[in-house]
XYZ file of C-alpha atoms in Angstrom:
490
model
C 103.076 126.160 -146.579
C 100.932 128.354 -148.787
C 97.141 127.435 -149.270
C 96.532 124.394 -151.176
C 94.444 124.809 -154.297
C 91.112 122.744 -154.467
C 91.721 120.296 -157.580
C 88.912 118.336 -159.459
C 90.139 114.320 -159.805
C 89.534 114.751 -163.334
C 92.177 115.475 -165.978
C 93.295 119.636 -165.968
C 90.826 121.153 -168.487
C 92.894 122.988 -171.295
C 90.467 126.034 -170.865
C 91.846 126.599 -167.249
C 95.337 126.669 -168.110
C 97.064 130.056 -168.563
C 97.370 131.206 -172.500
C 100.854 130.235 -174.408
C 103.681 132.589 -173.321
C 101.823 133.425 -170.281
C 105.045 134.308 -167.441
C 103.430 131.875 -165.450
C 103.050 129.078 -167.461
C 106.787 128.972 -168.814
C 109.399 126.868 -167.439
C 111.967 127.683 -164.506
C 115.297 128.793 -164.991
C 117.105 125.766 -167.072
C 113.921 124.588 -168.718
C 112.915 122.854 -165.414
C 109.301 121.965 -164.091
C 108.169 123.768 -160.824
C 106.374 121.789 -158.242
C 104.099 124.623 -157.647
C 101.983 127.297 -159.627
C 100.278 125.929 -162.864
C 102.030 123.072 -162.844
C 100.922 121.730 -159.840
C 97.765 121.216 -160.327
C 98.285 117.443 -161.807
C 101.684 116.629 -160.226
C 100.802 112.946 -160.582
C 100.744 113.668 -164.877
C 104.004 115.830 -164.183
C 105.548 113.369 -162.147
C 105.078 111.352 -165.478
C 106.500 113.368 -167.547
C 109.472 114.184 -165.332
C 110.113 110.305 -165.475
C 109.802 110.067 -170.071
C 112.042 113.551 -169.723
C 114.868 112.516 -167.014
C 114.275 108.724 -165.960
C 113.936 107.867 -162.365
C 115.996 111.029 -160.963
C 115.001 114.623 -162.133
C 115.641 117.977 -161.626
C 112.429 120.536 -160.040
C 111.957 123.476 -158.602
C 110.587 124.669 -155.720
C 109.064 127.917 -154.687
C 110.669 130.817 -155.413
C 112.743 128.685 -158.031
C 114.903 126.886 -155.559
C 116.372 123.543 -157.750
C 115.749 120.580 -156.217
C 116.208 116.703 -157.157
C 112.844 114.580 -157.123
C 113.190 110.701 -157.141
C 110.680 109.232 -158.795
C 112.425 105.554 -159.088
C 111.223 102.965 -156.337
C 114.850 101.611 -156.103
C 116.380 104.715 -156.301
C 114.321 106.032 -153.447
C 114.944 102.885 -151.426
C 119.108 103.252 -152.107
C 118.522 107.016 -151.098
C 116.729 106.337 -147.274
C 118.740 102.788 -146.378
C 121.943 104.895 -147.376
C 122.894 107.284 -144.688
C 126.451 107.478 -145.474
C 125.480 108.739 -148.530
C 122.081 110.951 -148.304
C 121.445 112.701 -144.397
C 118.094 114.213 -143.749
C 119.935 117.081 -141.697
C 119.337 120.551 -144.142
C 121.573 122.137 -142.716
C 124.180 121.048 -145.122
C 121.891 122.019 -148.295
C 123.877 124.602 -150.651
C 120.716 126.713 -151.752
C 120.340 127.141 -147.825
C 123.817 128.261 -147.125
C 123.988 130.525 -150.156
C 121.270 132.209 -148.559
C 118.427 131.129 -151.771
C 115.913 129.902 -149.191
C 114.677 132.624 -147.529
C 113.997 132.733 -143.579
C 109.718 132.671 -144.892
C 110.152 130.166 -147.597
C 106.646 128.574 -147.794
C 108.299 124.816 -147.173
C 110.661 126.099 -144.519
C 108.691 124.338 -142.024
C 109.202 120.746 -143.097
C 112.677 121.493 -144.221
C 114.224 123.431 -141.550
C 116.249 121.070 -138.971
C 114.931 120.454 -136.053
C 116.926 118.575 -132.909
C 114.063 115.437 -133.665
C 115.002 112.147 -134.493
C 113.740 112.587 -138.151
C 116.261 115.130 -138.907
C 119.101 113.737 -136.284
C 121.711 111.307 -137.669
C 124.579 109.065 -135.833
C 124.737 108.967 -132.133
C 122.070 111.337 -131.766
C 119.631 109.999 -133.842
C 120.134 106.432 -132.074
C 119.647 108.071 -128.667
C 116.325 110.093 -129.972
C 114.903 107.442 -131.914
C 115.317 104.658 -129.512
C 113.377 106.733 -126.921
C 110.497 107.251 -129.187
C 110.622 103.070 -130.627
C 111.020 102.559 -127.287
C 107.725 104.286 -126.136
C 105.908 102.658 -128.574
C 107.170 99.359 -127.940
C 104.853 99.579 -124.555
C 101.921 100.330 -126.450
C 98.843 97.405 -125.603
C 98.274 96.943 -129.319
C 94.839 94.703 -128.487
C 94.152 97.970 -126.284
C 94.482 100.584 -128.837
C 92.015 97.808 -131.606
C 89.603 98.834 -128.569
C 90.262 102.540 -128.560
C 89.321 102.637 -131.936
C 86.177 100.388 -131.996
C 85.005 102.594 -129.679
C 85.422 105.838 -131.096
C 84.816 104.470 -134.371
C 81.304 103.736 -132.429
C 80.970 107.262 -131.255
C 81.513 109.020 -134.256
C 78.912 106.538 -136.471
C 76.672 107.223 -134.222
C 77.017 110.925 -134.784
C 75.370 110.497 -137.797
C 74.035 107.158 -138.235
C 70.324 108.396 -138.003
C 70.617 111.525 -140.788
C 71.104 108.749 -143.725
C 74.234 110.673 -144.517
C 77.166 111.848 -143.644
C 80.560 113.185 -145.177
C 83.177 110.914 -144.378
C 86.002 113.231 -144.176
C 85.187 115.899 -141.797
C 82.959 113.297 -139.443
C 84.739 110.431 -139.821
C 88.937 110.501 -141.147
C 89.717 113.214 -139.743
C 88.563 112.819 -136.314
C 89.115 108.918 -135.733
C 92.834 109.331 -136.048
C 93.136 112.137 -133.670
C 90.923 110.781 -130.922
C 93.240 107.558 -130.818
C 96.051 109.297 -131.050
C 95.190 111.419 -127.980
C 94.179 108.337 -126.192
C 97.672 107.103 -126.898
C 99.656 109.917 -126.216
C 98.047 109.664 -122.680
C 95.701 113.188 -123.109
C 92.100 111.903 -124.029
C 90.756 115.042 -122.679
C 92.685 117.494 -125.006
C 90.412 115.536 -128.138
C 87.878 117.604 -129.622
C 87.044 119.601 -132.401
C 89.459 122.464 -132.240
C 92.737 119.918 -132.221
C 91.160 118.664 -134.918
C 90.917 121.576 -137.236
C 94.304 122.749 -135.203
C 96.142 120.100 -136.846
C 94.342 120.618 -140.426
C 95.164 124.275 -140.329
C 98.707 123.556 -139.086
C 99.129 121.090 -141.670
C 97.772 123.826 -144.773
C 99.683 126.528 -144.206
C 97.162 129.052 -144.108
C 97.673 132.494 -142.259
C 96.878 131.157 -138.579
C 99.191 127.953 -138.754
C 101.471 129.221 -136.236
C 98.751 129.981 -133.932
C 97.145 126.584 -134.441
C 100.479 124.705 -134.053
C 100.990 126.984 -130.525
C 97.858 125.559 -129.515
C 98.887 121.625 -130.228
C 102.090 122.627 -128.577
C 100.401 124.159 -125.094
C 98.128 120.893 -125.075
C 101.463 118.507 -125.576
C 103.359 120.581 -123.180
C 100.757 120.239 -120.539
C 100.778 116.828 -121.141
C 104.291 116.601 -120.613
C 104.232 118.582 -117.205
C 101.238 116.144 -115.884
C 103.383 113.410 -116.510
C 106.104 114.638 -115.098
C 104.730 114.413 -111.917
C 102.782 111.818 -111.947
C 103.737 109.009 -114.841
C 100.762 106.496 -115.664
C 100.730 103.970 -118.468
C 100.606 105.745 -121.506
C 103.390 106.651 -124.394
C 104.190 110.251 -123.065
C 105.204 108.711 -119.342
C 107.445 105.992 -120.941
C 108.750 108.752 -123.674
C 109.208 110.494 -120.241
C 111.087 107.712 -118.433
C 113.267 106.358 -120.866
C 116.769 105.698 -120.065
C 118.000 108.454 -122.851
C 116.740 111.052 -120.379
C 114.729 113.736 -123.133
C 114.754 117.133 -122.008
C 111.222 118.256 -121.847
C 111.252 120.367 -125.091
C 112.877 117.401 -126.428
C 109.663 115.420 -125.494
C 106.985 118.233 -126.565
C 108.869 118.068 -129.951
C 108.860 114.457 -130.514
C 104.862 114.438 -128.882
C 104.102 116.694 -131.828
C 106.502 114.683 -134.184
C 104.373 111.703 -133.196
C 101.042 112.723 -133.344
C 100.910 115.384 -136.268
C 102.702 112.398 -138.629
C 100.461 109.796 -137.421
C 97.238 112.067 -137.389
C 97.920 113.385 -141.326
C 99.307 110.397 -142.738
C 96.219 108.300 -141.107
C 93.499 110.426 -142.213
C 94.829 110.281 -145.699
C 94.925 106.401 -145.540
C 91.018 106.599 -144.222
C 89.435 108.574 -146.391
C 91.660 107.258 -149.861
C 90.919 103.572 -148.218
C 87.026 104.398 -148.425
C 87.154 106.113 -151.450
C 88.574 103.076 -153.266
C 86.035 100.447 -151.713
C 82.770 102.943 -152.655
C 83.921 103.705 -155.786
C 86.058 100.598 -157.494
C 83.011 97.801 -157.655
C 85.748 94.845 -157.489
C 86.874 95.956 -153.991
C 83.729 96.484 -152.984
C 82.680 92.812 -154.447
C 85.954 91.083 -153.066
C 85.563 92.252 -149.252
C 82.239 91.163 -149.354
C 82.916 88.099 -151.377
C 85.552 87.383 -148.508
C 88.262 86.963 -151.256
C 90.137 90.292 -149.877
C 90.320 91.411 -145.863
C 89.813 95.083 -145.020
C 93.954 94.953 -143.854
C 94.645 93.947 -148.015
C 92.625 96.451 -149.069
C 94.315 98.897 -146.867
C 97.804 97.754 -147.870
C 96.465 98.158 -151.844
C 95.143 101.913 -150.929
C 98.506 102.390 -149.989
C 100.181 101.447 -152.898
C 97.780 103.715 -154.859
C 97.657 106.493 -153.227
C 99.950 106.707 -150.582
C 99.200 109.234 -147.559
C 102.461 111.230 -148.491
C 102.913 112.149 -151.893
C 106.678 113.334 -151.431
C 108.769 113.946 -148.152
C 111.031 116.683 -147.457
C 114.234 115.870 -147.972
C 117.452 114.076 -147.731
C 120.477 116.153 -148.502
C 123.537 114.513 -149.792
C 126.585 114.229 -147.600
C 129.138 113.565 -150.811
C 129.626 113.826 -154.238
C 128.058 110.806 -155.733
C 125.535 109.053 -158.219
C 121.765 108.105 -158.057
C 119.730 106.806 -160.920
C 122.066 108.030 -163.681
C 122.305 111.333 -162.505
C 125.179 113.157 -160.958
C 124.417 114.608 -157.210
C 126.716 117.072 -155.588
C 127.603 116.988 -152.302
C 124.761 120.001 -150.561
C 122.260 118.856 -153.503
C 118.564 118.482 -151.761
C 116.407 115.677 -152.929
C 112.422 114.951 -152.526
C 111.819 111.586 -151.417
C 108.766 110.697 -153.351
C 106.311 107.787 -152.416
C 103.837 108.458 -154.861
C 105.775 108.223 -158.193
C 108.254 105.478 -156.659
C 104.903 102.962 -155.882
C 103.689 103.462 -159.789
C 107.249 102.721 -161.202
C 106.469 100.863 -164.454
C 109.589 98.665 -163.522
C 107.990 97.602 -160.010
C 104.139 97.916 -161.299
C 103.969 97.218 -165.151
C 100.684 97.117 -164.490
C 98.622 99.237 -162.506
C 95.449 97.215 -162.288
C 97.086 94.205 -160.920
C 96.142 93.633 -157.322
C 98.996 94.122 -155.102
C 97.668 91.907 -151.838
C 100.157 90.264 -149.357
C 103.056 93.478 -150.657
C 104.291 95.230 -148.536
C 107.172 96.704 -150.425
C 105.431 100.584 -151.367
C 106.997 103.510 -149.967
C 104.368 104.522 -148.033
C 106.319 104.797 -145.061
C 109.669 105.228 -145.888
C 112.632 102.786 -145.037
C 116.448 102.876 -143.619
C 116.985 104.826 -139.993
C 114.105 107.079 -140.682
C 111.310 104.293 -141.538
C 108.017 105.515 -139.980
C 108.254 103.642 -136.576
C 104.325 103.927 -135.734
C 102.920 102.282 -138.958
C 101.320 99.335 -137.249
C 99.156 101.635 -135.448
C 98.366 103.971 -138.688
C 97.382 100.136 -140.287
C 95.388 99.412 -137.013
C 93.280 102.628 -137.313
C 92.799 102.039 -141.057
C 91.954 98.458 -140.568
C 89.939 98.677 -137.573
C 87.791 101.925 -138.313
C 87.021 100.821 -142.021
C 86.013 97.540 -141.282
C 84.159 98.917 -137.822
C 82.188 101.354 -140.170
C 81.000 98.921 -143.030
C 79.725 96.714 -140.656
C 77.402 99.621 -139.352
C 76.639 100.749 -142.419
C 76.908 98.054 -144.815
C 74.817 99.929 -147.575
C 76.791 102.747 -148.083
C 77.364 104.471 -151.169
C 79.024 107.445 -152.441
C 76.225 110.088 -152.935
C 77.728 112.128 -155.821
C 79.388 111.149 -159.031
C 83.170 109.933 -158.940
C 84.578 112.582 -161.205
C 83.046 115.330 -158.975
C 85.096 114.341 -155.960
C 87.784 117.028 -154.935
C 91.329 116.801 -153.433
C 93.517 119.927 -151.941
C 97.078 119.511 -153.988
C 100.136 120.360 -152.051
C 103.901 118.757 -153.045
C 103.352 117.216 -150.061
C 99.919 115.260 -150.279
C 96.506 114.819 -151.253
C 93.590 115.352 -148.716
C 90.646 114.310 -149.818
C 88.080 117.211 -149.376
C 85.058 115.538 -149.144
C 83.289 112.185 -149.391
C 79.667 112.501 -148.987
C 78.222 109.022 -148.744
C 74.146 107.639 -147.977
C 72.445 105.102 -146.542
C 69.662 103.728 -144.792
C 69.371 105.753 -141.529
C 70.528 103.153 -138.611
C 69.869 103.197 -134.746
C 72.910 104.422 -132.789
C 74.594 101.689 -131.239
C 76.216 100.784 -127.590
C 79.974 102.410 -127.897
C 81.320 99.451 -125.432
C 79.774 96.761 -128.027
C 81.370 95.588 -130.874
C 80.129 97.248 -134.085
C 77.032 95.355 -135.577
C 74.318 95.504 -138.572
C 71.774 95.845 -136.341
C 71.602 96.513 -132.725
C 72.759 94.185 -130.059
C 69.902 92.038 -128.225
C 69.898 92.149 -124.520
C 71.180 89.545 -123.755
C 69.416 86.718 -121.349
C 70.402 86.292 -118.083
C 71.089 82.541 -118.109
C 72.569 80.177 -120.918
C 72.219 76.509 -120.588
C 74.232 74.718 -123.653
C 72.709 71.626 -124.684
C 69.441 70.580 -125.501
C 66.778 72.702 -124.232
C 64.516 71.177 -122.103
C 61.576 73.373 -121.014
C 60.692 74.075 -117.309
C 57.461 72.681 -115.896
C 55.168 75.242 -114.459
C 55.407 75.809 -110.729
C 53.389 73.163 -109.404
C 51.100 74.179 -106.054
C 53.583 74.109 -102.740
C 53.442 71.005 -100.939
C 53.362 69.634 -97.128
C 57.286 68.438 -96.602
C 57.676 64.892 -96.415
C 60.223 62.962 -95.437
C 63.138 62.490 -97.403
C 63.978 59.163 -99.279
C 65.865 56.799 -97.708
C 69.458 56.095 -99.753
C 68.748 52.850 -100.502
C 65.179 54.135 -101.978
C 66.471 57.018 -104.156
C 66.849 56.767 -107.936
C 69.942 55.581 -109.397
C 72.282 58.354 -111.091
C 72.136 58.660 -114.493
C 75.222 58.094 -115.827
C 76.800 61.567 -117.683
C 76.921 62.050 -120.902
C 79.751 62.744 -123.115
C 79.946 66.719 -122.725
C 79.244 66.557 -119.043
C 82.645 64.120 -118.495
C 84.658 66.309 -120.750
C 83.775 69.421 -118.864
C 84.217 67.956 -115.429
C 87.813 66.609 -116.582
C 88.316 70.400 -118.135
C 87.527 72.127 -114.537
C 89.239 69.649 -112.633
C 86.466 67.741 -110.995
């Protein structure tokens, strides 16, 4: 993909906007909107217009002015995935492709080109890929991975618990997804900051993406020969293992399928998920209030602003109908998340809280529903609750309407989210996360009433012992004592 432009959250400023009958600022062939150039830089208010213009189906462009369908309905894009007789994800069948209008270096060619992956594989195929990957992470130790991620959330707090400060993106998002994620995959060691900014450059399309996603590659392949020959408990040996017998560049793929979709769609969900608790009061005032859990508020971030704006692309297999529009048979469409959760005919109104719904797009649905979005929630759920309890005075340290996102069709990433608070001692990475640090802890416990010890009185000459008959009679026990002799068996 080509760079993503730095947008301000604020509305576009007139100023900035090419002059009238500037080339660049004039619709597409056929009148229609591009999703790139100028008119990118609010696709959320194009989005809107697309939907007063054409309804909840409408015809785009992508770069270099190749037409494209963008559903913007939330029922439309739920009859589009749960349809596969209808709508395939495999692009090889898309008529600007075959009629040679997407070029070989098409700036989206990445996400759209097929790939043999279980997110572009359909029928027997796609059952035999995908059941080996739901498969693998049906053996994951879900109360293991809540671990994982206390822990690291642990580590990377105390990074910077003592400065005061800290920018939640770079130190926080967009490493706490990628060290669990290698702790899953079975490769711990390969974490660290250059897969870290691998994956971000991968992900941006900048000039050394292809190096960066040969470097992912060489640390999943590795990963794949270890295991190999010598399997262990993690998903890469049971991705390894499974009955439907993936080659091994069918396993590197799906490795990198697995952890670049978890690792950008997570980090997203972090830093949007903080965002809305330190800068909408009434989260902020409900989680503390106990009236929302961390796992609603999650679940309402993604609603807002899911971690993928739009999806690239089902393709459809037929001649047929969607939203009121007519859709030829090769026709591409963009699955789109973010306009389909804001439908005014799901969401009249977009203030209303939307906790115990699950029913956002955020994910997808049908054959190609994300299969690893329990462990996406975990991370979100764990590492944002983990961090307010270490730092349960944080606040943003800037004003709202100078926070930043990078645009793509794709998504919005957060640039930045600088944040204070009282500096805090580091804590003990094995403990649970707490507002202050854990007490050592003392080496006996006696439940009950306390009874103090007598001092040590001086040692005395042995004497005899009592005689049975002379010895004090027991006293009998007390209620707890007979219920925990009866609940130990004695």
């Amino acid at each position: 993909m080509t760079p993503e432009p730095h947008s301000p959250t604020g509305s576009h400023d007139p100023a900035l906007a090419p002059p009238p009958g500037c080339p660049a600022h004039t619709a597409g062939p056929g009148g229609l909107h591009r999703l790139y150039g100028p008119d990118a830089q609010d696709l959320g208010g194009l989005y809107e217009r697309l939907r007063e213009e054409h309804g909840p189906v409408a015809p785009v462009l992508l770069h270099d002015d190749v037409p494209m369908w963008v559903v913007l309905g939330h029922t439309e894009n739920l009859h589009m995935v749960r349809t596969p007789s209808q709508f395939t994800k495999d692009s090889r069948i898309w008529t600007p492709l075959l009629e040679g209008m997407v070029k070989p270096d098409h700036p989206l060619m990445p996400h759209i080109a097929w790939q043999p992956i279980c997110a572009h594989a359909e029928g027997d195929e796609h059952q035999r890929l995908r059941v080996a990957v739901t498969g693998a992470i049906s053996t994951i130790d879900h109360r293991g991975v809540r671990r994982h991620i206390g822990r690291y959330t642990q580590r990377l707090v105390n990074d910077f618990c003592e400065a005061g400060e800290a920018d939640l993106v770079s130190q926080f998002a967009e490493h706490l997804p990628m060290a669990v994620m290698c702790e899953i995959l079975g490769m711990p060691e390969e974490y660290n900051d250059r897969i870290v900014q691998a994956a971000r450059d991968m992900l941006k399309g900048t000039e050394t993406a292809i190096a960066s996603n040969e470097y992912i590659m060489g640390a999943l392949m590795r990963l794949t020969a270890r295991r190999r020959a010598r399997p262990e408990e993690d998903f890469a040996s049971h991705l390894i293992n499974h009955p439907a017998r993936l080659s091994d560049d069918e396993i590197g793929q799906h490795l990198r399928l697995v952890l670049i979709a978890a690792y950008e769609s997570t980090a997203n969900l972090l830093a949007n998920a903080l965002r809305m608790v330190l800068t909408e009061p009434g989260f902020r005032a409900q989680l503390n209030g106990g009236q929302m859990t961390v796992p609603e508020a999650v679940e309402q971030s993604l609603w807002n602003e899911p971690p993928f704006s739009t999806i690239f692309g089902y393709f459809a297999k037929q001649d047929t109908e969607l939203g009121g529009r007519r859709i030829r048979k090769g026709d591409g469409l963009l699955f789109a998340p973010a306009p389909g959760n804001i439908d005014p005919r799901v969401r009249p109104d977009l203030t209303a809280g939307m906790q115990g719904n699950r029913s956002h797009l955020s994910f997808g649905g049908g054959p190609h529903e994300c299969p690893g979005q329990d462990i996406g929630r975990a991370i979100a759920d764990v590492g944002v609750d983990a961090l307010l309890m270490r730092l349960p005075d944080v606040q943003l340290d800037c004003d709202e309407g100078e926070l930043e996102w990078r645009a793509s069709i794709a998504s919005r990433h957060l640039v930045e989210l600088p944040v204070r608070f009282e500096p805090k001692p580091q804590q003990d990475v094995n403990h649970k996360p707490s507002h202050a640090p854990i007490p050592h802890q003392r080496a006996t416990w006696q439940v009950g009433t306390h009874r103090p010890q007598p001092a040590a009185a001086p040692q005395a000459q042995p004497v005899a012992p009592e005689s049975p008959a002379a010895a004090e009679p027991a006293r009998p026990l007390g209620v707890w004592q007979r219920l925990r002799r009866w609940w130990f068996g004695h």
